[in-house]
Amino acid sequence: MKKTIPKVLALDLEGTLISNAMSQIPRPGLSEFLERCAALFPRLVMFTTVKEEKFRQIARLLVDEGKTPTWFANIEYINWQGETKNLEFIPNAIVEESILVDDFKSMCIPARLRNGCR
């Protein structure tokens, strides 16, 4: 079986990168983490339950406060619906070459857990 190289890193926001959308406290080392992710993956996307308008407000604040790299305010946002974060919602991405980083395992499709839902 040929090993696939991950090309897309889908990031959750609440509980993963920040505390939550209300308090918006960034995780320690957030900027360095994002920079490392950008160096390792050709494509980063935001895959969150937070609506895009609210996410963009949070992202701009984090950039303005120097908590994230400047590009974070313009990261690709994935619009999706349903009970779980299906990697098939990421346009022009191959599911087997995509990884989801999320603090809630229940948001991941069970069949995808072994394929990159972390």
CSV table of N, CA and C in Angstrom, one decimal:
chain,number,residue,atom,x,y,z
A,1,MET,N,0.8,-1.2,0.0
A,1,MET,CA,0.0,0.0,0.0
A,1,MET,C,0.9,1.3,0.0
A,2,LYS,N,0.6,2.1,-0.9
A,2,LYS,CA,1.4,3.4,-1.0
A,2,LYS,C,1.0,4.3,0.1
A,3,LYS,N,2.0,4.9,0.7
A,3,LYS,CA,1.7,5.8,1.8
A,3,LYS,C,1.5,7.2,1.2
A,4,THR,N,0.4,7.9,1.6
A,4,THR,CA,0.1,9.2,1.1
A,4,THR,C,0.7,10.3,2.0
A,5,ILE,N,1.1,11.3,1.3
A,5,ILE,CA,1.7,12.5,2.1
A,5,ILE,C,0.6,13.5,2.3
A,6,PRO,N,0.4,13.9,3.5
A,6,PRO,CA,-0.7,14.9,3.8
A,6,PRO,C,-0.4,16.2,3.1
A,7,LYS,N,-1.4,16.7,2.4
A,7,LYS,CA,-1.2,18.0,1.7
A,7,LYS,C,-2.1,19.1,2.2
A,8,VAL,N,-3.2,18.7,3.0
A,8,VAL,CA,-4.1,19.7,3.5
A,8,VAL,C,-4.2,19.5,5.0
A,9,LEU,N,-4.0,20.5,5.8
A,9,LEU,CA,-4.2,20.5,7.2
A,9,LEU,C,-5.4,21.4,7.6
A,10,ALA,N,-6.5,20.7,8.0
A,10,ALA,CA,-7.7,21.4,8.4
A,10,ALA,C,-7.7,21.6,9.9
A,11,LEU,N,-7.8,22.9,10.3
A,11,LEU,CA,-7.7,23.2,11.8
A,11,LEU,C,-9.0,23.7,12.3
A,12,ASP,N,-9.3,23.1,13.5
A,12,ASP,CA,-10.4,23.6,14.3
A,12,ASP,C,-10.0,24.8,15.0
A,13,LEU,N,-11.0,25.7,15.4
A,13,LEU,CA,-10.7,26.9,16.2
A,13,LEU,C,-10.8,26.7,17.7
A,14,GLU,N,-12.1,26.5,18.1
A,14,GLU,CA,-12.4,26.5,19.5
A,14,GLU,C,-11.8,25.3,20.2
A,15,GLY,N,-11.1,25.5,21.3
A,15,GLY,CA,-10.5,24.3,22.0
A,15,GLY,C,-9.2,23.8,21.4
A,16,THR,N,-9.0,24.2,20.2
A,16,THR,CA,-7.8,23.7,19.5
A,16,THR,C,-6.8,24.8,19.4
A,17,LEU,N,-7.2,25.9,18.7
A,17,LEU,CA,-6.3,27.1,18.6
A,17,LEU,C,-6.5,28.2,19.6
A,18,ILE,N,-7.7,28.3,20.1
A,18,ILE,CA,-8.1,29.3,21.1
A,18,ILE,C,-9.0,28.6,22.1
A,19,SER,N,-9.2,29.3,23.2
A,19,SER,CA,-10.1,28.7,24.3
A,19,SER,C,-11.5,28.5,23.7
A,20,ASN,N,-12.1,29.6,23.3
A,20,ASN,CA,-13.4,29.5,22.7
A,20,ASN,C,-13.7,30.8,22.0
A,21,ALA,N,-14.9,30.9,21.3
A,21,ALA,CA,-15.2,32.1,20.5
A,21,ALA,C,-15.6,33.3,21.4
A,22,MET,N,-15.9,33.0,22.7
A,22,MET,CA,-16.2,34.1,23.6
A,22,MET,C,-15.0,34.8,24.2
A,23,SER,N,-14.2,34.0,24.9
A,23,SER,CA,-13.0,34.5,25.6
A,23,SER,C,-11.8,34.7,24.6
A,24,GLN,N,-11.7,33.9,23.6
A,24,GLN,CA,-10.7,34.0,22.5
A,24,GLN,C,-9.3,34.0,23.0
A,25,ILE,N,-9.0,33.3,24.0
A,25,ILE,CA,-7.6,33.2,24.6
A,25,ILE,C,-6.8,32.2,23.7
A,26,PRO,N,-5.7,32.7,23.1
A,26,PRO,CA,-4.9,31.8,22.2
A,26,PRO,C,-4.2,30.8,23.1
A,27,ARG,N,-4.0,29.6,22.5
A,27,ARG,CA,-3.2,28.6,23.1
A,27,ARG,C,-1.7,29.0,23.2
A,28,PRO,N,-1.0,28.6,24.2
A,28,PRO,CA,0.4,29.0,24.3
A,28,PRO,C,1.1,28.5,23.0
A,29,GLY,N,2.0,29.3,22.4
A,29,GLY,CA,2.8,28.9,21.3
A,29,GLY,C,2.0,28.9,20.0
A,30,LEU,N,0.8,29.6,20.0
A,30,LEU,CA,-0.1,29.5,18.8
A,30,LEU,C,0.6,30.0,17.5
A,31,SER,N,1.3,31.1,17.6
A,31,SER,CA,1.9,31.6,16.4
A,31,SER,C,3.0,30.7,15.8
A,32,GLU,N,3.8,30.2,16.7
A,32,GLU,CA,4.9,29.2,16.3
A,32,GLU,C,4.2,28.0,15.7
A,33,PHE,N,3.2,27.5,16.3
A,33,PHE,CA,2.5,26.3,15.8
A,33,PHE,C,2.0,26.5,14.4
A,34,LEU,N,1.3,27.6,14.2
A,34,LEU,CA,0.8,27.9,12.9
A,34,LEU,C,1.9,28.1,11.8
A,35,GLU,N,3.0,28.7,12.2
A,35,GLU,CA,4.1,28.9,11.3
A,35,GLU,C,4.7,27.5,10.9
A,36,ARG,N,4.8,26.6,11.9
A,36,ARG,CA,5.3,25.3,11.6
A,36,ARG,C,4.3,24.5,10.7
A,37,CYS,N,3.0,24.6,11.0
A,37,CYS,CA,2.0,24.0,10.1
A,37,CYS,C,2.2,24.5,8.7
A,38,ALA,N,2.3,25.8,8.5
A,38,ALA,CA,2.4,26.4,7.2
A,38,ALA,C,3.7,25.9,6.5
A,39,ALA,N,4.7,25.6,7.2
A,39,ALA,CA,6.0,25.1,6.6
A,39,ALA,C,5.8,23.6,6.2
A,40,LEU,N,5.0,22.9,6.9
A,40,LEU,CA,4.9,21.4,6.7
A,40,LEU,C,3.8,21.1,5.7
A,41,PHE,N,2.8,21.9,5.5
A,41,PHE,CA,1.6,21.6,4.7
A,41,PHE,C,1.5,22.6,3.6
A,42,PRO,N,1.3,22.2,2.4
A,42,PRO,CA,1.1,23.1,1.3
A,42,PRO,C,-0.2,23.9,1.4
A,43,ARG,N,-1.2,23.4,2.1
A,43,ARG,CA,-2.5,24.1,2.3
A,43,ARG,C,-3.1,23.9,3.7
A,44,LEU,N,-3.4,25.1,4.3
A,44,LEU,CA,-4.0,25.1,5.6
A,44,LEU,C,-5.4,25.7,5.4
A,45,VAL,N,-6.4,25.1,6.1
A,45,VAL,CA,-7.8,25.6,6.0
A,45,VAL,C,-8.4,25.6,7.5
A,46,MET,N,-9.3,26.5,7.6
A,46,MET,CA,-10.1,26.6,8.9
A,46,MET,C,-11.3,25.8,8.8
A,47,PHE,N,-11.5,24.8,9.7
A,47,PHE,CA,-12.7,23.9,9.7
A,47,PHE,C,-13.3,24.0,11.0
A,48,THR,N,-14.2,25.0,11.2
A,48,THR,CA,-14.7,25.2,12.6
A,48,THR,C,-16.2,25.4,12.6
A,49,THR,N,-16.9,25.2,13.7
A,49,THR,CA,-18.3,25.4,13.8
A,49,THR,C,-18.6,26.9,14.0
A,50,VAL,N,-17.6,27.7,14.2
A,50,VAL,CA,-17.8,29.2,14.3
A,50,VAL,C,-18.1,29.7,12.9
A,51,LYS,N,-19.1,30.5,12.8
A,51,LYS,CA,-19.5,31.1,11.5
A,51,LYS,C,-18.3,32.0,11.0
A,52,GLU,N,-18.2,32.1,9.6
A,52,GLU,CA,-17.1,32.7,9.0
A,52,GLU,C,-16.9,34.2,9.5
A,53,GLU,N,-18.0,34.9,9.5
A,53,GLU,CA,-17.9,36.3,9.9
A,53,GLU,C,-17.3,36.5,11.3
A,54,LYS,N,-17.7,35.7,12.3
A,54,LYS,CA,-17.2,35.7,13.6
A,54,LYS,C,-15.7,35.2,13.6
A,55,PHE,N,-15.4,34.2,12.9
A,55,PHE,CA,-14.1,33.7,12.8
A,55,PHE,C,-13.1,34.8,12.3
A,56,ARG,N,-13.6,35.5,11.2
A,56,ARG,CA,-12.7,36.6,10.6
A,56,ARG,C,-12.5,37.7,11.7
A,57,GLN,N,-13.4,38.0,12.5
A,57,GLN,CA,-13.2,39.0,13.6
A,57,GLN,C,-12.2,38.5,14.5
A,58,ILE,N,-12.3,37.3,14.9
A,58,ILE,CA,-11.4,36.7,15.9
A,58,ILE,C,-10.0,36.6,15.3
A,59,ALA,N,-9.9,36.2,14.0
A,59,ALA,CA,-8.6,36.1,13.4
A,59,ALA,C,-7.9,37.4,13.2
A,60,ARG,N,-8.7,38.5,12.9
A,60,ARG,CA,-8.1,39.8,12.8
A,60,ARG,C,-7.6,40.3,14.1
A,61,LEU,N,-8.3,40.0,15.2
A,61,LEU,CA,-7.9,40.4,16.5
A,61,LEU,C,-6.6,39.7,16.9
A,62,LEU,N,-6.5,38.4,16.6
A,62,LEU,CA,-5.3,37.6,17.0
A,62,LEU,C,-4.1,38.2,16.2
A,63,VAL,N,-4.3,38.5,14.9
A,63,VAL,CA,-3.2,39.1,14.1
A,63,VAL,C,-2.8,40.4,14.7
A,64,ASP,N,-3.8,41.3,15.0
A,64,ASP,CA,-3.5,42.6,15.5
A,64,ASP,C,-2.8,42.6,16.8
A,65,GLU,N,-3.1,41.6,17.6
A,65,GLU,CA,-2.4,41.4,18.9
A,65,GLU,C,-1.1,40.7,18.8
A,66,GLY,N,-0.7,40.3,17.6
A,66,GLY,CA,0.6,39.6,17.4
A,66,GLY,C,0.6,38.2,17.9
A,67,LYS,N,-0.6,37.6,18.0
A,67,LYS,CA,-0.7,36.2,18.5
A,67,LYS,C,-0.7,35.1,17.4
A,68,THR,N,-0.9,35.6,16.1
A,68,THR,CA,-0.8,34.7,15.0
A,68,THR,C,-0.1,35.4,13.9
A,69,PRO,N,0.4,34.6,12.9
A,69,PRO,CA,1.0,35.2,11.7
A,69,PRO,C,0.0,36.1,11.0
A,70,THR,N,0.4,37.0,10.2
A,70,THR,CA,-0.5,37.9,9.5
A,70,THR,C,-1.4,37.2,8.5
A,71,TRP,N,-0.9,36.1,7.9
A,71,TRP,CA,-1.7,35.4,6.9
A,71,TRP,C,-2.9,34.7,7.6
A,72,PHE,N,-2.9,34.5,8.9
A,72,PHE,CA,-4.0,33.8,9.5
A,72,PHE,C,-5.4,34.5,9.3
A,73,ALA,N,-5.4,35.8,9.2
A,73,ALA,CA,-6.6,36.5,9.0
A,73,ALA,C,-7.3,36.2,7.6
A,74,ASN,N,-6.5,35.6,6.7
A,74,ASN,CA,-7.0,35.3,5.4
A,74,ASN,C,-7.0,33.8,5.1
A,75,ILE,N,-6.8,33.0,6.1
A,75,ILE,CA,-6.8,31.5,5.9
A,75,ILE,C,-8.1,31.1,5.2
A,76,GLU,N,-8.0,30.1,4.4
A,76,GLU,CA,-9.1,29.6,3.7
A,76,GLU,C,-10.1,29.0,4.7
A,77,TYR,N,-11.4,29.4,4.6
A,77,TYR,CA,-12.4,28.9,5.5
A,77,TYR,C,-13.3,27.9,4.8
A,78,ILE,N,-13.6,26.8,5.5
A,78,ILE,CA,-14.4,25.8,4.9
A,78,ILE,C,-15.9,25.9,5.4
A,79,ASN,N,-16.8,26.1,4.4
A,79,ASN,CA,-18.2,26.1,4.7
A,79,ASN,C,-18.7,24.6,4.7
A,80,TRP,N,-19.4,24.2,5.8
A,80,TRP,CA,-19.8,22.9,5.9
A,80,TRP,C,-21.1,22.8,6.7
A,81,GLN,N,-21.7,21.7,6.6
A,81,GLN,CA,-22.9,21.4,7.4
A,81,GLN,C,-23.0,20.0,7.9
A,82,GLY,N,-23.8,19.7,8.9
A,82,GLY,CA,-23.9,18.4,9.3
A,82,GLY,C,-23.5,18.2,10.8
A,83,GLU,N,-23.4,17.0,11.2
A,83,GLU,CA,-23.0,16.6,12.6
A,83,GLU,C,-21.5,16.4,12.8
A,84,THR,N,-20.9,16.1,11.7
A,84,THR,CA,-19.4,15.8,11.8
A,84,THR,C,-18.7,16.5,10.7
A,85,LYS,N,-17.4,16.7,10.9
A,85,LYS,CA,-16.5,17.4,10.0
A,85,LYS,C,-16.0,16.4,8.9
A,86,ASN,N,-16.7,16.4,7.8
A,86,ASN,CA,-16.3,15.5,6.7
A,86,ASN,C,-15.3,16.2,5.9
A,87,LEU,N,-14.1,15.5,5.7
A,87,LEU,CA,-13.0,16.1,5.0
A,87,LEU,C,-13.4,16.3,3.5
A,88,GLU,N,-14.5,15.6,3.1
A,88,GLU,CA,-14.9,15.8,1.7
A,88,GLU,C,-15.5,17.2,1.4
A,89,PHE,N,-15.7,18.0,2.5
A,89,PHE,CA,-16.2,19.3,2.3
A,89,PHE,C,-15.1,20.3,1.8
A,90,ILE,N,-13.9,19.8,1.9
A,90,ILE,CA,-12.7,20.7,1.5
A,90,ILE,C,-12.6,20.6,0.0
A,91,PRO,N,-12.9,21.8,-0.7
A,91,PRO,CA,-12.8,21.8,-2.1
A,91,PRO,C,-11.5,21.4,-2.7
A,92,ASN,N,-11.5,20.6,-3.7
A,92,ASN,CA,-10.3,20.2,-4.4
A,92,ASN,C,-9.2,19.5,-3.6
A,93,ALA,N,-9.7,18.8,-2.5
A,93,ALA,CA,-8.7,18.1,-1.7
A,93,ALA,C,-9.0,16.6,-1.8
A,94,ILE,N,-8.0,15.8,-1.6
A,94,ILE,CA,-8.1,14.4,-1.6
A,94,ILE,C,-8.2,14.0,-0.1
A,95,VAL,N,-9.3,13.3,0.3
A,95,VAL,CA,-9.5,13.0,1.7
A,95,VAL,C,-8.3,12.3,2.3
A,96,GLU,N,-7.7,11.3,1.6
A,96,GLU,CA,-6.6,10.6,2.1
A,96,GLU,C,-5.4,11.4,2.3
A,97,GLU,N,-5.3,12.6,1.7
A,97,GLU,CA,-4.2,13.5,1.8
A,97,GLU,C,-4.5,14.7,2.7
A,98,SER,N,-5.5,14.5,3.5
A,98,SER,CA,-6.0,15.6,4.4
A,98,SER,C,-6.0,15.2,5.8
A,99,ILE,N,-5.7,16.1,6.7
A,99,ILE,CA,-5.7,15.8,8.2
A,99,ILE,C,-6.5,16.9,8.9
A,100,LEU,N,-7.4,16.4,9.8
A,100,LEU,CA,-8.2,17.4,10.6
A,100,LEU,C,-7.6,17.3,12.0
A,101,VAL,N,-7.3,18.5,12.5
A,101,VAL,CA,-6.9,18.7,13.9
A,101,VAL,C,-8.0,19.3,14.7
A,102,ASP,N,-8.6,18.5,15.6
A,102,ASP,CA,-9.8,19.0,16.3
A,102,ASP,C,-9.8,18.4,17.7
A,103,ASP,N,-10.2,19.2,18.7
A,103,ASP,CA,-10.2,18.7,20.1
A,103,ASP,C,-11.3,17.8,20.4
A,104,PHE,N,-12.4,17.7,19.6
A,104,PHE,CA,-13.5,16.8,19.8
A,104,PHE,C,-13.5,15.7,18.8
A,105,LYS,N,-13.2,14.5,19.3
A,105,LYS,CA,-13.2,13.3,18.5
A,105,LYS,C,-14.5,13.0,17.9
A,106,SER,N,-15.6,13.4,18.6
A,106,SER,CA,-16.9,13.2,18.1
A,106,SER,C,-17.3,14.0,16.8
A,107,MET,N,-16.5,15.0,16.5
A,107,MET,CA,-16.7,15.8,15.3
A,107,MET,C,-16.2,15.1,14.1
A,108,CYS,N,-15.4,14.1,14.3
A,108,CYS,CA,-14.8,13.3,13.1
A,108,CYS,C,-15.7,12.2,12.7
A,109,ILE,N,-15.7,11.9,11.4
A,109,ILE,CA,-16.4,10.7,10.9
A,109,ILE,C,-15.6,9.5,11.4
A,110,PRO,N,-16.3,8.6,12.1
A,110,PRO,CA,-15.6,7.4,12.6
A,110,PRO,C,-14.6,6.7,11.6
A,111,ALA,N,-15.1,6.5,10.4
A,111,ALA,CA,-14.2,5.8,9.4
A,111,ALA,C,-13.0,6.6,9.1
A,112,ARG,N,-12.9,7.9,9.4
A,112,ARG,CA,-11.8,8.8,9.0
A,112,ARG,C,-10.8,8.9,10.2
A,113,LEU,N,-11.1,8.3,11.4
A,113,LEU,CA,-10.2,8.5,12.5
A,113,LEU,C,-8.8,8.0,12.2
A,114,ARG,N,-8.7,6.9,11.6
A,114,ARG,CA,-7.4,6.3,11.3
A,114,ARG,C,-6.7,7.0,10.1
A,115,ASN,N,-7.5,7.8,9.3
A,115,ASN,CA,-7.0,8.5,8.2
A,115,ASN,C,-6.6,10.0,8.5
A,116,GLY,N,-6.6,10.4,9.7
A,116,GLY,CA,-6.1,11.7,9.9
A,116,GLY,C,-6.9,12.6,10.8
A,117,CYS,N,-7.9,12.2,11.4
A,117,CYS,CA,-8.6,13.1,12.3
A,117,CYS,C,-7.9,13.0,13.7
A,118,ARG,N,-7.3,14.1,14.1
A,118,ARG,CA,-6.4,14.1,15.3
A,118,ARG,C,-7.1,14.9,16.4
